[in-house]
Each structure stands twice: as C-alpha cells, then as structure tokens.
Amino acid sequence: MQPVKLFSKGVVTGYRRGLRNQDSSISLVKIEGVTSKADTEFYLGKRIAYVYRGLKSRKNKITKRDTKLRVIWGKVRRAHGSSGVVRASFRTNLPPKAIGATVRVMLYP
C-alpha cells in the first residue's frame, strides 16, 4: 500500500501590501507546483499549518505530552495575481519571522 500525501509544501512570501502600506492579517503563500491562477482553485478553502518551535515546552492538548512544537492554523482565501500565489488568513497573524518559512497546505478537507 502506497503512503498517502496529506499536505503540500508552501512558502510564506510576505504580507499583502501596496507601495506604502501592508496588511499583516493577510499572508501571501507560494504553493509548491502551483504556477497559474487556474491551479490555485483546488487549494481554495484548504487549511494551512505554520509549524514552529517555541522556547519552552508546553503540554499538548491531544497527546498530553510535553512538546516545544506549536502550530498556527489558517485557511487559503483566494488567489493573488496570476502566478499561483494565494492569500491566506491565519487565526493569529503570522509573525515576521515566518516570512520565508515553509508551511503545510493540507489536502484533505
């Protein structure tokens, strides 16, 4: 039995912005293998996970074990331009250190 691919990789390229203003509540994500606006339609509404490592351990709510890994969840909202970049909003705004970091775009809902 073949392993099932649960997520695609993406890279946070920045925030939605104009020349002088930026909106940190909307992040731009470039998804691996997506090169056109038509390709983005499959990903609309899909969940995105930004996984990062915190300084101190916390108890995981599900497994009840201590872990330093944390997650900020978000959702793909719409396409941004014609080159396959998407706009995403997260439950809490992504920190600036997330720019250039990888995210997981879940393929299942």
CSV table of C-alpha atoms in Angstrom, one decimal:
chain,number,residue,atom,x,y,z
A,1,MET,CA,0.0,0.0,0.0
A,2,GLN,CA,1.4,3.4,-1.0
A,3,PRO,CA,1.7,6.2,1.6
A,4,VAL,CA,-0.9,8.9,1.1
A,5,LYS,CA,0.3,12.5,0.7
A,6,LEU,CA,-1.5,14.6,3.3
A,7,PHE,CA,-0.1,18.1,2.6
A,8,SER,CA,1.8,20.2,0.0
A,9,LYS,CA,4.7,22.5,0.9
A,10,GLY,CA,4.3,26.2,0.7
A,11,VAL,CA,6.5,29.2,1.4
A,12,VAL,CA,5.3,32.4,3.1
A,13,THR,CA,6.4,35.2,0.8
A,14,GLY,CA,5.2,38.2,2.8
A,15,TYR,CA,2.1,40.1,3.7
A,16,ARG,CA,-0.5,41.6,1.3
A,17,ARG,CA,0.8,45.1,0.6
A,18,GLY,CA,0.8,48.2,-1.5
A,19,LEU,CA,3.6,50.6,-2.1
A,20,ARG,CA,3.5,52.1,1.4
A,21,ASN,CA,1.0,50.0,3.4
A,22,GLN,CA,1.0,46.4,4.3
A,23,ASP,CA,-1.8,44.3,5.8
A,24,SER,CA,-0.4,41.8,8.2
A,25,SER,CA,-3.7,39.9,8.6
A,26,ILE,CA,-3.4,38.5,5.1
A,27,SER,CA,-0.3,36.5,4.3
A,28,LEU,CA,0.9,35.5,0.8
A,29,VAL,CA,1.8,31.9,0.3
A,30,LYS,CA,3.5,30.3,-2.8
A,31,ILE,CA,2.5,26.6,-3.0
A,32,GLU,CA,4.9,24.1,-4.5
A,33,GLY,CA,3.9,23.0,-8.0
A,34,VAL,CA,1.3,25.7,-8.5
A,35,THR,CA,2.1,28.1,-11.3
A,36,SER,CA,-1.1,29.7,-12.5
A,37,LYS,CA,-4.4,31.1,-11.3
A,38,ALA,CA,-6.3,28.1,-12.6
A,39,ASP,CA,-4.1,25.8,-10.5
A,40,THR,CA,-5.0,27.7,-7.3
A,41,GLU,CA,-8.7,26.8,-7.5
A,42,PHE,CA,-8.1,23.3,-6.0
A,43,TYR,CA,-6.5,24.9,-2.9
A,44,LEU,CA,-9.2,27.5,-2.1
A,45,GLY,CA,-10.6,26.8,1.4
A,46,LYS,CA,-7.9,24.3,2.3
A,47,ARG,CA,-6.2,24.5,5.7
A,48,ILE,CA,-2.7,25.8,6.2
A,49,ALA,CA,-0.4,24.9,9.2
A,50,TYR,CA,2.6,27.0,10.2
A,51,VAL,CA,4.6,24.7,12.5
A,52,TYR,CA,7.3,26.3,14.6
A,53,ARG,CA,9.4,25.6,17.7
A,54,GLY,CA,8.8,27.5,20.9
A,55,LEU,CA,11.3,28.3,23.6
A,56,LYS,CA,9.6,26.4,26.5
A,57,SER,CA,7.8,23.1,26.5
A,58,ARG,CA,4.0,23.0,26.8
A,59,LYS,CA,1.6,20.1,27.2
A,60,ASN,CA,0.0,19.1,24.0
A,61,LYS,CA,-3.8,19.1,24.4
A,62,ILE,CA,-4.3,15.9,22.4
A,63,THR,CA,-1.4,13.7,23.4
A,64,LYS,CA,-0.9,15.1,26.9
A,65,ARG,CA,2.9,15.1,26.3
A,66,ASP,CA,5.3,18.0,26.7
A,67,THR,CA,6.4,19.4,23.3
A,68,LYS,CA,8.1,22.6,22.0
A,69,LEU,CA,6.3,22.4,18.7
A,70,ARG,CA,3.4,24.9,18.1
A,71,VAL,CA,1.0,25.5,15.2
A,72,ILE,CA,-0.8,28.5,13.9
A,73,TRP,CA,-3.7,27.4,11.7
A,74,GLY,CA,-5.0,29.3,8.7
A,75,LYS,CA,-7.1,29.0,5.5
A,76,VAL,CA,-6.5,29.7,1.8
A,77,ARG,CA,-8.8,32.5,0.9
A,78,ARG,CA,-8.2,33.4,-2.7
A,79,ALA,CA,-5.7,33.7,-5.5
A,80,HIS,CA,-3.2,36.6,-5.6
A,81,GLY,CA,-2.2,37.6,-9.1
A,82,SER,CA,-1.8,35.2,-11.9
A,83,SER,CA,1.4,33.3,-11.0
A,84,GLY,CA,-0.1,30.8,-8.5
A,85,VAL,CA,0.4,32.8,-5.2
A,86,VAL,CA,-2.6,32.6,-2.8
A,87,ARG,CA,-3.8,34.8,0.0
A,88,ALA,CA,-4.2,33.2,3.4
A,89,SER,CA,-5.5,34.3,6.7
A,90,PHE,CA,-4.4,32.7,10.0
A,91,ARG,CA,-6.2,32.6,13.4
A,92,THR,CA,-3.5,34.9,14.8
A,93,ASN,CA,-1.4,36.9,12.4
A,94,LEU,CA,1.8,35.3,11.3
A,95,PRO,CA,4.9,36.8,13.0
A,96,PRO,CA,7.5,38.4,10.7
A,97,LYS,CA,10.0,35.6,11.3
A,98,ALA,CA,7.6,33.4,9.3
A,99,ILE,CA,8.4,35.2,6.1
A,100,GLY,CA,10.5,32.8,4.0
A,101,ALA,CA,9.5,29.8,6.2
A,102,THR,CA,7.7,26.7,5.0
A,103,VAL,CA,4.0,26.0,5.7
A,104,ARG,CA,1.9,22.8,5.2
A,105,VAL,CA,-1.1,23.2,2.9
A,106,MET,CA,-3.4,20.3,3.9
A,107,LEU,CA,-5.0,18.4,1.0
A,108,TYR,CA,-7.9,16.8,2.9
A,109,PRO,CA,-11.0,19.0,3.7
